[in-house]
Backbone as a ProteinNet text record, in pm:
[ID]
protein_1_A
[PRIMARY]
MVRVRVRFIGTLRWATKMDETDLEVPEQTSIKDLLNRVFEMVDKEEDKSNAGQPQEFGRDMLILVNDVEVGLLKGFETILKDGDKVALIPTAHGG
[TERTIARY]
2528.2	2381.9	2358.4	2277.3	2229	2043.8	1995.8	1827.7	1789.8	1736.9	1683.3	1505.3	1441.5	1279.2	1249.5	1184.3	1132.8	1002.1	915.7	805.4	750.9	674.5	580	494.3	481.6	381.7	324	200.3	108.8	122.4	142.3	144.8	210.6	320.1	392.3	344.7	239.2	186.2	96.4	29.3	-49.4	40.6	157.4	228.3	291.7	329.1	395.4	300.7	224.2	94.4	123.6	212	233.4	266.1	278.9	290	403.4	489.1	622.8	707.2	790.5	890.3	1016.3	1064.7	1211.8	1280.8	1398.5	1447.7	1630.3	1677.9	1821.1	1888.7	1972	2051.4	2219.5	2305.8	2485.9	2493.1	2623.4	2664.8	2725.5	2729.5	2735.6	2658.2	2533.1	2441.7	2372.8	2402.8	2357.5	2197	2140.5	2013.5	1980.4	2062.3	2072.8	2045.7	2129.3	2108.5	1967.2	1928.5	1786.1	1694.4	1692.1	1599.7	1576.2	1691.5	1703.7	1634.3	1662.6	1580.4	1447	1381.1	1252.4	1192.9	1272.7	1205.8	1153.4	1207.6	1190.9	1079	1025.1	936.7	791.6	777.3	677.5	600	459	359.2	361.6	421.1	437.3	306.3	209	72.7	5.8	44.5	5.5	68.2	247.7	261.9	314.8	269.2	291	389.2	447.4	539.2	648.9	724.7	879.3	897.9	795.1	823.7	892.7	864.7	917.5	1068.2	1139	1270.3	1356.5	1403.6	1490.9	1581.3	1656.3	1727.8	1677.9	1543.1	1464.3	1380.2	1355.5	1324.1	1361.5	1296	1332.7	1369.3	1387.5	1421.7	1322.5	1179.5	1072.9	1024.7	1104.3	1039.5	1116.3	1070.5	1150.7	1165.6	1285.1	1325.6	1412.3	1361.9	1391.8	1465.4	1600.5	1665.3	1644.5	1551.1	1571.6	1523.9	1437.2	1350.5	1412.7	1543.7	1614.7	1660.7	1611.5	1607.9	1743.6	1746.8	1873.8	1968.5	1871.8	1968.6	2068.5	2048.3	2107.1	2207.7	2210.1	2299.6	2417	2415.2	2479.4	2406.9	2295.1	2197.9	2180.1	2189.3	2157.3	2281.4	2389.1	2484.4	2497	2396.8	2404	2399.7	2503.2	2483.2	2411.4	2349.8	2240	2312.4	2267.3	2310.7	2208.6	2226.7	2150.2	2054.1	1925.8	1828.8	1800.4	1845.6	1780.2	1655.1	1556.6	1426	1433.4	1379.7	1392.6	1215.2	1180.2	1057.3	1047.9	996.5	979.9	856.6	845.8	759.3	740.5	636.5	687.9	607.9	632	599.7	476.4	475.4	387.9	242.9	142.7	4.7	-104.9	-204.2	-329.3	-386.3	-484.1	-549.7	-719.7
334.1	325.2	223.8	116.8	48.6	36.4	-2.9	42.2	-126.8	-188.9	-262.4	-278.9	-353.8	-378.2	-478.2	-472	-594	-567.3	-714.8	-764.2	-846.9	-804.5	-885.6	-975	-1091.4	-1186.8	-1224.7	-1301.2	-1329.1	-1267.1	-1316.4	-1232.6	-1088.8	-1108.2	-994.7	-882.8	-890	-807.7	-714.8	-771.5	-706	-653.6	-717.7	-662.9	-547	-542.1	-410.4	-319	-338.9	-262.5	-206.1	-302.5	-254.2	-385.4	-395	-517.4	-530.2	-409.8	-383.9	-251.5	-223	-113.5	-108.8	-3.7	21.2	85.7	-8.5	52.7	31.2	177.5	221.7	164.1	84.2	8.6	41.8	36.4	46.9	-64.4	-45.3	-159.6	-254.4	-378.8	-478	-543.5	-491.6	-545.9	-661.2	-759.1	-885.9	-891.7	-1014.9	-1037.3	-1029.3	-1072.4	-1086.1	-931.8	-841.7	-705.7	-633.3	-693.6	-660.1	-687.4	-821.4	-863.3	-782.1	-751.4	-664.3	-514.8	-483.8	-354.8	-381.3	-469.1	-495.6	-549.6	-580.8	-619.3	-525.9	-395.4	-275.1	-212.2	-261.5	-216.3	-290.9	-357.5	-491.7	-424.8	-452.8	-421.2	-521.7	-513.7	-661.9	-712.2	-627.4	-700.6	-751.8	-717	-791.9	-924.7	-944.2	-1064	-1134.1	-1211.1	-1304.5	-1394.4	-1406.2	-1547.3	-1541.5	-1464.9	-1451.9	-1313.3	-1193.9	-1091.7	-998.6	-1062.4	-1006.7	-1066.4	-1101.9	-1178.6	-1147.5	-1066.5	-1010.5	-1127.9	-1191.2	-1311.7	-1422	-1445	-1550.8	-1514	-1380.3	-1326.2	-1363.3	-1392.8	-1458.8	-1605.4	-1711.4	-1828.9	-1892.2	-1885.4	-1932.9	-1864.4	-1828.5	-1771.6	-1831.9	-1818.5	-1854.7	-1693.9	-1700.6	-1568.4	-1583	-1493.5	-1501	-1393.9	-1419.4	-1277.3	-1274.3	-1230.9	-1234	-1383.8	-1420.2	-1551	-1650.1	-1655.6	-1746.7	-1788.4	-1874.4	-1908.7	-1892.4	-1809.7	-1783	-1869.8	-1978.5	-2133.9	-2162.4	-2108.1	-2181.4	-2095.9	-1952.2	-1853.2	-1866.8	-1769.8	-1784.2	-1746.5	-1802.9	-1783.6	-1655.6	-1636.5	-1497.9	-1415.9	-1485.9	-1381.4	-1344.7	-1360.5	-1321.8	-1174.7	-1104.8	-958.1	-921.7	-841	-789.7	-635.3	-652.9	-552.6	-443.8	-344.5	-235.2	-306.3	-266.2	-353.7	-487.3	-541.9	-666	-677.6	-782.8	-793.4	-901.9	-854.8	-973.1	-989.2	-1132.6	-1178.8	-1217.9	-1189.8	-1246.7	-1306.5	-1450.7	-1538.8	-1599.9	-1573.9	-1651.1	-1795.3	-1891.5	-2009.4	-2053.5	-1974.9	-2039.5	-1970.1	-2031.3	-1987.6	-2044.5	-1988.2	-2020.2	-2163.2	-2215.6	-2336.3	-2342.3
-386	-342.6	-501.4	-453.9	-577.4	-512.9	-624.2	-614	-649.1	-535.3	-585.1	-572.4	-618.6	-611.1	-556.4	-418.2	-319.3	-346.4	-366.7	-390.7	-248.3	-190.8	-72.1	-115.5	-93.7	-123	24.8	-8.6	103.8	240.1	351.1	477.7	472.3	423.2	434.1	322.1	237.8	178.5	293.1	377.4	494.8	586.4	629.7	696.1	699.2	556	521.9	449.7	425.2	379.9	224.4	175.8	31.1	-57.3	-169.4	-270.9	-302.9	-335.2	-344.6	-351.2	-315.6	-307.8	-357.7	-383.7	-464	-319.4	-293	-191.1	-233.1	-181.7	-212.8	-88.4	-129.5	-15.8	-55.4	11.7	11.9	-80.2	-164.8	-220.7	-166.9	-172.2	-89.6	-14.8	-0.7	54.8	42.8	119.6	152.6	149.1	101.3	130	315.4	395.5	525.8	575.7	496.1	528.4	494	387.9	315.5	432.7	466.5	542.8	687.2	728.3	874.3	816	713.5	676.5	659.2	578.1	550.7	677.4	824.5	918.4	983.3	968.2	1043.8	955	860.7	790.1	822.5	890.9	921.3	1020.9	998.5	1104.5	1225	1314.5	1418.8	1452.9	1457	1492.4	1368.2	1271.2	1146.3	1108.2	1142	1075.6	1237.3	1257.3	1378.1	1377.7	1226.6	1196.2	1303.7	1284.1	1365.3	1346.6	1339.4	1343.2	1452.8	1579.7	1692.8	1717.5	1627	1651.3	1537.9	1506.1	1360.9	1339.6	1433.3	1374.4	1317.3	1348.2	1273.2	1149	1105.8	1016.9	917.6	800.9	676.6	661.4	759.2	773.5	722.8	743.4	700.7	561.4	446.2	364	238.3	139.6	-22	-49	-57.2	-137.9	-248.7	-367	-475	-493	-598.4	-648.2	-800.7	-886.2	-1020.3	-1046.8	-977.1	-988.3	-968.1	-906.3	-873.2	-719.3	-662.2	-510.7	-457.2	-340	-319.1	-243.8	-211.8	-164.6	-337.4	-433.1	-544.8	-589.5	-491.7	-501.5	-390.4	-327.6	-200.9	-55.3	-80.8	62.3	94.8	230.4	302.3	278.3	196.7	203.5	54.9	-53.3	-162.5	-165.9	-255.4	-291.8	-384.1	-349	-447.1	-520.9	-657.4	-745.6	-807.5	-835.6	-894.6	-1018.6	-964	-1049.7	-1028.2	-916.3	-881.2	-835.8	-823.9	-808.2	-711.7	-602.7	-471.6	-431	-430.7	-407	-280.4	-176.3	-33.6	-20.7	6.5	-7	145.1	232.4	360.8	319.2	393.6	363.5	471.5	576	669.9	619.7	689.4	623.2	695.2	708.2	764.2	733.4	822.8	777.8	788.4
[MASK]
+++++++++++++++++++++++++++++++++++++++++++++++++++++++++++++++++++++++++++++++++++++++++++++++

């Protein structure tokens, strides 16, 4: 198992009811796997963005691993390592 710290920004802070959390995940866990786990933590009533659709969850987010956007790594297939810090930043916002 590896431990990663996940930070929730914007609407995800309200939807998860936390600022950040440490998660233990199996070795070789990808960002996609992590998003599936986080999806289960989201209060679907609080997050209206794509909360009802697990396959869409994460598409409208800026995702950083150790302050590097995952698009510069291996995208959703980026493998997490022990001690990684992941920030999930939804790009959708109210007006």
